[in-house]
Amino acid sequence: MKRRALLGAALLAPWLAGARWARAGAPPLPTSFALYGTLRQQPDLRRLLAAGRPAAVLLYMLAPQAMLGWPARFAPAAQAEIAPDWRELPYLGQLSGRGSTLPLESVVALQPDLIIDTGTLNDTYRSDAERTARQTGLPYLLIDGDILLAPQTLRALGQLLGTAERGERLAAQAQAILAQADAQRRRYQAQSEAPSFYMARGADGLETTPAGSIHAQALELCGLRNVATPMGGAGLARVSPEQLLLWDPDYLFTHDPEWYSLAARSPQWARLRAVREGRLILAPGEPFGWLDIPPGMNRLLGVHWITQALAPGATPATTRQAVQNVFELFYHHPPSSRLLDAAARLSA
Amino acid sequence: MMPRRYAALMLALTVLLLVTLALSLMAGKYPVPPATLWAGLTGQAIPDTVQTVLWQLRLPRALAAALIGAALSAAGAAYQAMFRNPLVSPDILGVSAGAGLGASLAIFLGLSMLWVQGLAFAGGVAAVACVYLIARAAQRHDSVLVLVLAGVAIGALLSAGLSLLKLLADPAVQLPTITFWLMGGLHTVTREDLPWLAPGLLLALLPLLLLRWRVNLLSLPDDEARTLGQHPARLRLLLIGAATLMTACAVSFSGIIGWVGLIMPHIARLLVGAEFSRLLPATLLLGASFLVLTDLLARTVSSIELPLGLLTSLLGAPFFLFLLLRARKPS
């Protein structure tokens, strides 16, 4: 009996002792930042690895000179909207726990000073980041991707990366954009005339991002009302054509140029008031989606576009100008006239 | 088979495993010259980065691959003996479907990776427990047949649940994580995982090793086994328990990896015959080598990392078809 007990204890011991790890001490960072591993002491961080697409947007805005590469391949049209200096950075793949396409050994070989990821700060991604930091011995910074925290995030990350001045400029712009959007939302609320919208996704346009989802957030921030009701998850919802007729939204937004040209010509979609009255809007997707895809800081440009284009007295010319200024500030490069034309269509 | 030939074969398989383990320490995306590798293996000073690559990334991964490959194959061999059917794989009683649902639920709820592993394990075990209880309740039918049918039905239910979670999951972040989990992979395995994985698998392997002689009796019809003084139902429960624990434990660390449990016992049977006490060690060694080698391919053949489950299917399915076509009818 004694032997059996000993055997049992021997088998259980590693279970009880295993998998407890110490968390490294972090420098003073905002609570929306979580750092795993330790940062090397140096004046600025010169080699930065973006773990995913939202992080790449953030780094491209703040410190493109330190980026080691892109986590995803660009379509040619999107690549042309990136500043020439960083257009040809290598494609590396993305690093996000289970969904990684970038092998950890390649990460170690790249020797980044810091790995940066941004998105939802839940336990899955926290523990993933922590694990990656532990496996590679490289510091890993996870940042809450909430667009409402954009000014704070840009400022704090700029300070951390040694680009404080740029961070400050971007933060001020982000603050102005969010304030304008908030003012517009209040105005709509006060007059109770918020225009409604439907975000068409999927090959047939009958998938949508329901209200409250992060993928519809940019439009909702500007005070527009999502016709699709929440469904208890962040996933896409399928909608029937009948339901859409019943909702009869004021605006139909899409990110998909293929579907946009299809819907603009099809008699089925012409039954919708928004399409008949020219409020079927293609949201530009270059260099990153303006309203979503990825759901990162790129949405600031979209929020700015929507508030400027729907402001009282807006004309295609004022919209073009407003969008051009912010685009150049964010992306180090003037937008093509094709993008500006697409943006101006909203105030036509 | 002559004992001497069997011993030689076992020795060869052990050498094969050691060679694959050595290979997987040598190859990878980070260039480690042979001299540095040798210095590292003999305990001399090597750069920190190489230390990280060898001892944090490559070695834990290779060991995990060996353990998981061995476990899935042994579980497959046990299931095949139990169901008297060579086409059975460890997922037949719903362990993978249950684990998949458990892991996806944890990802959907945004829980930590520890929870993802825990719920995967619990889901796998719970699914098989359900199947077993249902089969026991349906006593009027052939017990093995009812087990399989209940497994199919519970598996379908669990897949429906999984589809629902995929529908509700955020398409930009959660859905890819779920998808990759379902495709399996070992790149998230850390050194700290091994003290959990190894004892879990060994504990579940113990009953198989101890009962390896008696498993052969399951090839007889139940009433004949009973006349020999055996309790086939009790033995079957024990085997199901052990094989399920093993599979659930493996899958909770690696995600779903198909085909290993189906193919490896087949190859082992070709080499050493169907007698379980000989089959089990051969299956363990073969399964370990196979998964170590497949994982080596997964991380080296392309510039991006390939999901392991995808590769095992890609290699396993054609080989399985080859076996099917090659098999002769008994004369």
XYZ file of C-alpha atoms in Angstrom:
679
model
C 0.000 0.000 0.000
C 2.829 2.344 0.905
C 4.526 1.669 -2.387
C 1.357 2.491 -4.233
C 1.028 5.804 -2.402
C 4.612 6.681 -3.193
C 4.060 5.822 -6.845
C 0.985 8.024 -6.904
C 2.850 10.924 -5.340
C 5.711 10.541 -7.816
C 3.295 10.675 -10.716
C 1.431 13.691 -9.356
C 4.418 15.778 -8.277
C 5.391 17.158 -11.701
C 1.765 18.175 -12.288
C 1.693 20.231 -9.144
C 5.145 21.719 -9.632
C 4.900 22.438 -13.377
C 3.732 25.421 -15.359
C 4.108 28.201 -12.838
C 6.119 31.043 -14.231
C 7.228 34.393 -12.998
C 6.115 37.569 -14.748
C 8.842 40.036 -15.496
C 8.583 43.462 -13.961
C 7.305 46.110 -16.388
C 8.284 49.782 -16.713
C 5.514 52.318 -16.075
C 3.177 51.905 -19.042
C -0.518 52.734 -19.402
C -2.871 50.024 -18.155
C -3.891 49.375 -21.737
C -0.344 48.097 -22.386
C 0.876 44.708 -21.210
C 4.576 43.948 -21.504
C 5.888 40.388 -21.262
C 9.613 39.830 -20.904
C 12.021 42.681 -20.285
C 12.992 45.559 -22.534
C 16.675 46.013 -23.085
C 17.916 49.368 -21.781
C 18.651 51.535 -24.771
C 17.669 55.013 -25.944
C 15.332 53.836 -28.669
C 14.104 50.597 -30.148
C 15.407 50.145 -33.672
C 14.064 46.737 -34.692
C 10.336 46.258 -34.260
C 8.256 43.271 -35.240
C 4.533 43.706 -35.826
C 2.794 40.494 -34.781
C -0.319 41.073 -36.877
C -1.994 43.493 -39.256
C -3.413 45.950 -36.696
C 0.033 46.178 -35.084
C 1.619 46.795 -38.489
C -0.752 49.735 -39.054
C 0.172 51.184 -35.680
C 3.907 50.803 -36.283
C 3.678 52.135 -39.812
C 1.980 55.269 -38.456
C 4.450 55.761 -35.609
C 7.830 54.355 -36.526
C 8.012 52.861 -40.024
C 11.808 53.175 -40.076
C 12.030 50.530 -37.353
C 9.684 47.974 -38.957
C 11.292 44.674 -39.917
C 8.586 43.684 -42.376
C 4.882 43.261 -43.064
C 2.773 40.509 -41.482
C 0.567 40.133 -44.564
C 0.988 40.500 -48.323
C -0.472 43.607 -49.949
C -2.686 43.644 -52.999
C -0.960 45.755 -55.706
C -3.479 48.593 -55.296
C -2.861 48.721 -51.544
C 0.893 48.503 -51.894
C 0.854 51.557 -54.184
C -0.664 53.610 -51.349
C 2.246 52.820 -48.996
C 5.129 55.307 -48.987
C 7.879 54.123 -51.385
C 10.455 53.682 -48.610
C 8.441 50.952 -46.900
C 6.565 49.449 -49.827
C 9.172 46.767 -50.379
C 9.724 45.647 -46.786
C 9.751 41.841 -46.668
C 6.639 39.776 -46.028
C 7.196 37.944 -42.752
C 3.915 36.287 -41.817
C 1.983 36.854 -38.653
C 2.666 35.799 -35.133
C -0.375 35.165 -33.023
C -0.212 32.017 -30.987
C -2.186 29.289 -32.691
C -2.690 31.304 -35.855
C 1.010 31.879 -36.432
C 2.460 31.647 -39.895
C 5.781 33.117 -38.796
C 7.925 30.345 -37.275
C 9.307 31.203 -33.844
C 12.825 30.382 -35.005
C 12.498 33.023 -37.712
C 11.439 35.481 -35.015
C 14.546 34.646 -33.010
C 16.652 34.965 -36.166
C 15.227 38.453 -36.826
C 16.309 39.529 -33.324
C 13.713 42.269 -32.847
C 14.134 44.666 -29.924
C 10.414 44.365 -29.315
C 7.446 42.412 -30.658
C 4.265 44.477 -30.745
C 0.711 43.239 -31.042
C -2.567 45.072 -30.660
C -6.141 43.889 -30.423
C -8.540 42.592 -27.833
C -6.760 42.321 -24.495
C -8.404 39.141 -23.268
C -6.782 36.252 -21.428
C -6.327 34.178 -24.590
C -4.094 36.815 -26.177
C -2.387 37.746 -22.946
C -1.365 34.169 -22.229
C -0.359 33.710 -25.878
C 1.909 36.765 -25.747
C 3.355 35.666 -22.460
C 4.096 32.218 -23.818
C 5.773 33.596 -26.931
C 7.920 35.933 -24.827
C 8.931 33.011 -22.647
C 9.713 30.729 -25.600
C 11.772 33.251 -27.563
C 13.262 35.265 -24.708
C 12.138 38.412 -26.575
C 10.014 41.199 -25.054
C 6.415 41.204 -26.271
C 4.147 44.242 -25.912
C 0.400 43.730 -26.123
C -1.683 46.881 -26.602
C -5.434 47.279 -26.211
C -6.614 48.114 -29.735
C -9.698 50.066 -28.635
C -10.011 52.974 -31.050
C -11.271 55.236 -28.234
C -7.880 54.824 -26.558
C -6.062 55.880 -29.758
C -4.716 59.240 -28.481
C -3.337 57.684 -25.318
C -1.932 54.677 -27.198
C -0.189 56.763 -29.863
C 1.322 59.107 -27.287
C 2.572 56.378 -24.930
C 3.898 54.128 -27.682
C 5.640 57.088 -29.315
C 7.438 57.783 -26.044
C 8.406 54.145 -25.638
C 9.736 53.856 -29.200
C 11.701 57.103 -29.108
C 9.359 58.853 -31.546
C 7.596 60.978 -28.944
C 7.161 64.001 -31.205
C 5.479 61.994 -33.941
C 3.379 60.210 -31.344
C 2.220 63.549 -29.984
C 1.197 64.812 -33.429
C -0.706 61.646 -34.224
C -2.335 61.635 -30.792
C -3.541 65.220 -31.236
C -5.004 64.336 -34.641
C -6.671 61.202 -33.253
C -8.158 63.235 -30.419
C -9.548 65.799 -32.871
C -11.046 63.049 -35.042
C -12.735 61.315 -32.114
C -14.037 64.654 -30.783
C -15.570 65.520 -34.174
C -17.192 62.115 -34.379
C -18.590 62.524 -30.887
C -19.950 65.977 -31.737
C -21.666 64.563 -34.806
C -23.136 61.701 -32.785
C -24.554 64.189 -30.250
C -25.971 66.342 -33.020
C -27.765 63.358 -34.547
C -29.003 62.341 -31.111
C -30.302 65.817 -30.295
C -32.217 66.028 -33.559
C -33.105 62.302 -33.426
C -32.374 61.891 -37.117
C -29.383 59.548 -37.086
C -28.994 58.090 -40.572
C -29.077 54.288 -40.589
C -26.607 52.050 -42.368
C -26.089 48.463 -43.395
C -22.562 47.063 -43.764
C -22.598 44.560 -46.623
C -20.030 41.760 -46.470
C -19.592 38.365 -48.032
C -19.802 37.391 -51.701
C -23.532 38.156 -51.929
C -23.558 41.156 -49.574
C -25.942 39.344 -47.246
C -23.483 38.959 -44.413
C -23.218 41.856 -42.039
C -21.496 43.048 -38.893
C -24.238 43.455 -36.268
C -24.543 46.465 -33.962
C -21.937 46.581 -31.219
C -19.412 44.522 -33.186
C -15.911 45.983 -33.445
C -16.215 45.673 -37.240
C -19.041 48.191 -37.392
C -17.672 50.434 -34.662
C -16.176 53.114 -36.922
C -19.579 53.995 -38.406
C -21.385 53.761 -35.081
C -18.857 56.138 -33.494
C -19.888 58.767 -36.040
C -23.465 58.496 -34.827
C -24.825 56.340 -37.630
C -27.331 53.672 -36.622
C -26.610 50.049 -37.514
C -29.812 48.408 -38.767
C -28.559 44.914 -37.895
C -29.376 44.118 -34.278
C -26.803 42.545 -31.978
C -26.721 38.754 -31.843
C -24.546 37.986 -28.839
C -21.227 37.434 -30.551
C -18.723 39.367 -32.582
C -19.269 37.164 -35.622
C -20.864 37.949 -38.953
C -24.609 37.574 -39.182
C -26.490 36.356 -42.260
C -29.403 38.425 -43.389
C -32.250 37.676 -45.805
C -33.054 40.073 -48.682
C -36.552 40.506 -47.237
C -35.150 41.598 -43.912
C -32.983 44.125 -45.683
C -35.990 45.578 -47.536
C -37.754 45.874 -44.219
C -34.812 47.650 -42.593
C -34.487 49.987 -45.585
C -31.208 51.612 -44.454
C -30.183 55.141 -45.498
C -26.672 54.006 -46.407
C -25.219 50.785 -47.726
C -21.490 50.472 -47.017
C -19.116 47.822 -48.319
C -15.383 47.215 -48.475
C -15.619 44.881 -51.441
C -15.133 46.534 -54.898
C -16.386 43.396 -56.683
C -19.636 43.310 -54.810
C -19.971 47.087 -55.090
C -19.996 47.045 -58.877
C -22.293 44.015 -58.843
C -24.809 45.649 -56.506
C -24.703 48.941 -58.389
C -25.918 47.158 -61.545
C -28.219 44.450 -60.196
C -31.991 44.985 -60.262
C -32.302 43.048 -56.996
C -30.301 45.611 -55.082
C -31.911 48.525 -56.934
C -35.040 47.797 -54.924
C -33.320 49.307 -51.914
C -33.822 53.043 -51.411
C -30.152 53.570 -50.502
C -29.006 52.113 -53.834
C -31.588 54.022 -55.890
C -30.688 57.303 -54.246
C -26.942 56.838 -54.731
C -26.038 56.033 -51.168
C -24.362 52.722 -51.907
C -20.847 53.573 -50.720
C -17.606 51.733 -51.371
C -15.322 52.318 -48.397
C -11.728 52.543 -49.679
C -9.530 49.660 -48.555
C -6.083 51.058 -49.332
C -3.526 50.899 -47.931
C -5.594 49.466 -45.060
C -9.390 49.250 -44.802
C -10.848 52.643 -43.890
C -13.730 51.395 -41.780
C -12.473 47.922 -40.821
C -10.172 45.120 -42.063
C -8.115 45.121 -39.966
C -9.979 46.642 -36.987
C -6.997 48.816 -36.043
C -5.954 52.470 -35.944
C -6.576 52.597 -39.696
C -10.231 53.154 -38.755
C -9.354 56.648 -37.538
C -9.059 57.723 -41.167
C -12.482 56.214 -41.860
C -14.062 57.993 -38.882
C -12.547 61.246 -40.109
C -13.835 60.618 -43.623
C -17.387 59.868 -42.461
C -17.649 62.880 -40.129
C -16.185 65.268 -42.700
C -18.251 63.954 -45.602
C -21.534 63.996 -43.640
C -20.905 67.353 -41.917
C -23.465 70.077 -42.755
C -22.308 71.965 -45.819
C -19.721 69.373 -46.851
C -18.905 69.251 -50.551
C -16.798 66.738 -52.487
C -13.992 69.318 -52.493
C -13.955 69.805 -48.702
C -14.097 66.042 -48.155
C -11.163 65.483 -50.506
C -9.099 68.087 -48.737
C -9.889 66.841 -45.228
C -9.172 63.227 -46.100
C -5.976 64.086 -47.952
C -4.488 65.939 -44.967
C -5.068 63.170 -42.472
C -4.026 60.443 -44.922
C -0.695 62.197 -45.505
C -0.094 62.653 -41.797
C -0.901 59.012 -40.998
C 0.694 57.243 -43.936
C 3.699 59.436 -44.925
C 2.423 59.655 -48.493
C -0.357 61.484 -50.407
C -3.367 59.341 -51.385
C -3.981 58.576 -55.060
C -6.739 60.527 -56.791
C -8.686 57.286 -57.140
C -8.963 57.065 -53.351
C -9.965 60.708 -53.059
C -12.629 60.274 -55.746
C -14.056 57.303 -53.873
C -14.068 59.287 -50.612
C -15.679 62.349 -52.200
C -18.604 60.284 -53.518
C -20.088 60.204 -50.007
C -20.730 63.973 -50.006
C -21.973 64.145 -53.600
C 8.220 -13.970 -35.714
C 11.501 -15.117 -34.155
C 12.363 -13.363 -30.870
C 15.743 -12.409 -32.251
C 14.271 -10.795 -35.328
C 11.777 -8.950 -33.149
C 14.557 -7.654 -30.903
C 16.529 -6.465 -33.921
C 13.467 -4.692 -35.253
C 12.816 -2.956 -31.936
C 16.424 -1.837 -31.842
C 16.115 -0.460 -35.370
C 12.942 1.445 -34.448
C 14.622 2.907 -31.364
C 17.536 4.044 -33.488
C 15.059 5.543 -35.961
C 13.446 7.571 -33.173
C 16.805 8.794 -31.903
C 17.850 9.771 -35.422
C 14.638 11.734 -36.035
C 15.054 13.484 -32.679
C 18.635 14.395 -33.539
C 17.557 15.609 -36.982
C 14.891 17.838 -35.514
C 17.453 19.395 -33.180
C 19.657 20.132 -36.162
C 17.174 21.543 -38.649
C 15.115 24.707 -38.465
C 14.724 28.264 -39.657
C 17.484 29.570 -37.433
C 20.855 28.540 -38.836
C 22.866 26.582 -36.246
C 26.202 25.324 -37.629
C 27.102 21.707 -36.687
C 30.066 22.877 -34.595
C 27.831 25.137 -32.474
C 25.279 22.364 -32.168
C 27.952 19.971 -30.943
C 29.219 22.579 -28.487
C 25.673 23.059 -27.209
C 25.070 19.317 -26.842
C 28.313 18.786 -24.959
C 27.555 21.620 -22.590
C 30.086 24.152 -23.843
C 29.359 27.870 -24.048
C 27.177 28.903 -27.007
C 25.461 32.221 -27.837
C 22.248 32.992 -25.956
C 20.145 33.001 -29.102
C 21.297 29.527 -30.043
C 20.546 28.395 -26.497
C 17.010 29.722 -26.885
C 16.572 28.049 -30.257
C 17.884 24.677 -29.112
C 16.530 24.347 -25.601
C 13.397 26.544 -25.614
C 12.134 25.949 -29.131
C 13.515 22.814 -30.792
C 13.986 20.320 -27.964
C 10.615 20.820 -26.183
C 8.897 20.635 -29.535
C 10.659 17.482 -30.646
C 9.978 15.767 -27.321
C 6.343 16.822 -27.382
C 6.039 15.504 -30.936
C 7.507 12.159 -29.874
C 5.208 11.858 -26.857
C 2.086 12.903 -28.716
C 2.860 10.731 -31.735
C 3.421 7.722 -29.479
C 0.252 8.399 -27.505
C -2.019 8.850 -30.511
C -0.646 5.703 -32.145
C -0.969 3.605 -29.013
C -4.513 4.845 -28.507
C -5.232 3.933 -32.130
C -3.839 0.424 -31.655
C -5.948 -0.041 -28.535
C -9.117 1.142 -30.248
C -8.478 -1.078 -33.248
C -7.996 -4.121 -31.018
C -11.064 -3.246 -29.004
C -13.368 -2.810 -31.967
C -11.830 -5.739 -33.854
C -11.607 -3.368 -36.753
C -8.454 -2.011 -38.366
C -10.240 1.047 -39.772
C -10.904 2.592 -36.404
C -9.052 5.705 -35.253
C -8.941 7.262 -31.765
C -11.582 9.861 -32.700
C -14.285 7.238 -33.260
C -15.833 7.805 -29.833
C -15.843 11.581 -30.212
C -12.731 12.521 -28.269
C -11.460 14.933 -30.948
C -14.858 16.498 -31.499
C -15.262 17.015 -27.755
C -11.783 18.465 -27.402
C -12.368 20.753 -30.386
C -15.580 22.078 -28.887
C -13.963 22.594 -25.481
C -10.983 24.472 -26.901
C -13.153 26.597 -29.205
C -15.447 27.505 -26.336
C -12.469 28.708 -24.297
C -11.154 30.744 -27.244
C -14.615 32.172 -27.877
C -14.916 33.235 -24.236
C -11.436 34.796 -24.368
C -10.020 32.547 -21.651
C -6.296 31.948 -21.179
C -4.347 29.234 -23.004
C -4.317 27.170 -19.815
C -8.113 27.128 -19.961
C -8.049 26.297 -23.642
C -5.972 23.233 -22.847
C -8.041 22.351 -19.802
C -11.386 22.608 -21.584
C -10.027 20.667 -24.560
C -9.028 17.843 -22.246
C -12.299 17.957 -20.332
C -14.325 18.139 -23.553
C -12.609 15.083 -25.002
C -13.082 13.006 -21.871
C -16.674 14.154 -21.389
C -17.611 13.270 -24.974
C -16.336 9.709 -24.621
C -17.946 9.343 -21.186
C -21.279 10.361 -22.741
C -20.873 7.859 -25.550
C -19.999 5.092 -23.119
C -22.947 5.775 -20.819
C -25.366 5.865 -23.730
C -23.972 2.613 -25.084
C -24.375 0.985 -21.702
C -27.963 2.161 -21.460
C -28.771 0.577 -24.832
C -28.192 -2.975 -23.697
C -30.342 -4.754 -26.186
C -27.917 -4.218 -29.055
C -24.422 -5.452 -29.767
C -22.238 -3.488 -27.382
C -19.461 -2.613 -29.840
C -21.873 -1.555 -32.554
C -23.790 0.670 -30.139
C -20.562 2.309 -29.008
C -19.667 3.228 -32.581
C -23.149 4.492 -33.401
C -23.368 6.546 -30.220
C -19.922 7.940 -31.070
C -21.133 9.027 -34.500
C -24.233 10.695 -33.053
C -22.418 12.510 -30.234
C -19.726 13.547 -32.706
C -22.392 15.098 -34.941
C -23.907 16.976 -32.001
C -20.530 18.331 -30.980
C -19.719 19.426 -34.540
C -22.991 21.331 -34.602
C -21.954 23.111 -31.423
C -18.575 23.863 -32.950
C -20.191 25.323 -36.084
C -22.335 27.584 -33.912
C -19.263 28.867 -32.066
C -17.491 29.512 -35.364
C -20.507 31.483 -36.549
C -20.545 33.651 -33.440
C -16.763 34.099 -33.202
C -15.078 37.301 -34.297
C -13.984 36.683 -37.912
C -10.826 38.765 -37.568
C -9.306 37.316 -34.396
C -11.129 34.407 -32.789
C -12.075 32.475 -35.899
C -8.486 32.077 -37.157
C -7.401 30.954 -33.692
C -10.144 28.329 -33.611
C -9.355 27.184 -37.141
C -5.666 26.817 -36.430
C -6.395 24.954 -33.223
C -8.494 22.494 -35.199
C -5.623 21.996 -37.650
C -3.175 21.150 -34.886
C 0.375 22.273 -34.309
C 3.165 22.131 -31.794
C 4.635 25.636 -32.016
C 2.954 26.740 -28.806
C 4.440 23.892 -26.771
C 6.904 25.209 -24.194
C 9.382 23.541 -21.911
C 7.012 24.104 -19.024
C 4.350 22.037 -20.796
C 6.421 18.855 -20.778
C 6.132 18.123 -17.036
C 2.358 18.089 -17.585
C 2.272 16.224 -20.842
C 4.693 13.396 -20.066
C 3.235 12.099 -16.778
C -0.297 12.397 -18.140
C 0.518 10.257 -21.125
C 2.574 7.717 -19.186
C -0.156 7.345 -16.593
C -2.678 6.546 -19.300
C -0.239 4.230 -21.046
C 0.281 2.150 -17.916
C -2.960 0.104 -18.167
C -2.225 -0.636 -21.829
C 1.248 -1.901 -20.965
C 0.045 -3.994 -18.049
C -2.869 -5.514 -19.959
C -1.052 -5.983 -23.261
C -1.493 -9.787 -23.139
C -5.172 -9.728 -22.357
C -6.034 -7.266 -25.123
C -5.658 -10.108 -27.627
C -8.671 -11.825 -26.080
C -10.877 -8.990 -27.289
C -10.497 -10.354 -30.796
C -12.750 -13.214 -29.665
C -16.516 -12.794 -29.475
C -17.582 -11.712 -25.973
C -19.177 -15.043 -24.968
C -16.088 -17.011 -25.963
C -13.885 -14.656 -23.975
C -16.166 -15.159 -20.988
C -15.773 -18.937 -21.188
C -12.034 -18.320 -20.837
C -12.717 -16.595 -17.531
C -12.341 -13.052 -18.823
C -14.572 -9.998 -18.416
C -14.497 -8.430 -21.863
C -16.819 -5.556 -20.912
C -14.646 -4.548 -17.972
C -11.479 -4.836 -20.037
C -13.047 -2.750 -22.779
C -14.008 0.001 -20.332
C -10.474 0.122 -18.997
C -9.001 0.312 -22.485
C -11.448 3.001 -23.582
C -10.578 4.970 -20.463
C -6.843 4.698 -20.993
C -6.911 5.408 -24.736
C -9.263 8.347 -24.226
C -7.160 9.920 -21.487
C -4.112 9.550 -23.682
C -5.726 11.081 -26.757
C -7.392 13.894 -24.817
C -4.137 14.745 -23.064
C -2.192 14.771 -26.342
C -4.799 16.750 -28.243
C -5.137 19.364 -25.495
C -1.520 20.350 -26.140
C -1.308 19.920 -29.897
C -4.777 20.616 -31.262
C -6.345 18.027 -33.512
C -3.895 15.805 -35.354
C -5.569 13.217 -37.527
C -4.448 10.000 -39.182
C -1.520 9.178 -36.886
C -3.664 6.921 -34.723
C -5.069 5.163 -37.770
C -1.928 4.633 -39.836
C 0.813 3.885 -37.339
C -0.761 0.708 -35.895
C -1.160 -0.515 -39.487
C 2.491 -0.119 -40.299
C 3.439 -1.677 -36.995
C 1.154 -4.614 -37.754
C 2.872 -5.115 -41.102
C 6.208 -5.249 -39.298
C 5.503 -7.335 -36.192
C 2.068 -8.895 -36.641
C -1.204 -8.403 -34.774
C -0.190 -9.812 -31.385
C -0.795 -6.846 -29.064
C 2.143 -7.257 -26.688
C 4.489 -7.040 -29.681
C 2.388 -4.523 -31.552
C 2.256 -1.935 -28.760
C 5.996 -1.159 -28.419
C 6.428 -1.067 -32.183
C 3.438 1.270 -32.533
C 4.759 3.582 -29.818
C 8.182 3.903 -31.434
C 6.828 4.292 -34.964
C 4.250 6.886 -33.941
C 6.843 8.915 -32.079
C 9.274 8.908 -35.011
C 6.527 9.734 -37.494
C 5.267 12.794 -35.639
C 8.784 14.080 -34.918
C 9.544 13.823 -38.624
C 6.239 15.385 -39.710
C 6.726 18.272 -37.311
C 10.222 18.751 -38.700
C 8.660 19.079 -42.153
C 5.949 21.405 -40.839
C 8.517 23.897 -39.639
C 11.064 23.622 -42.426
C 9.499 22.967 -45.851
C 8.151 26.462 -46.375
C 8.988 29.939 -45.166
C 5.784 29.952 -43.160
C 4.847 27.341 -40.614
C 2.437 24.641 -41.833
C -0.250 23.252 -39.517
C 0.796 19.801 -38.336
C -2.645 18.224 -38.675
C -2.704 19.281 -42.297
C 0.607 17.540 -42.983
C -0.299 14.320 -41.188
C -3.457 14.114 -43.304
C -1.526 14.956 -46.440
C 0.955 12.145 -45.772
C -1.395 9.755 -43.992
C -4.376 9.633 -46.337
C -2.474 8.623 -49.513
C -0.565 6.005 -47.551
C -3.812 4.640 -46.194
C -5.226 4.357 -49.698
C -2.058 2.572 -50.753
C -2.588 0.049 -47.961
C -6.190 -0.469 -48.980
C -5.281 -1.169 -52.596
C -2.377 -3.388 -51.667
C -4.257 -5.582 -49.194
C -5.084 -9.013 -50.603
C -8.301 -10.834 -49.948
C -7.840 -13.658 -47.443
C -7.753 -16.905 -49.417
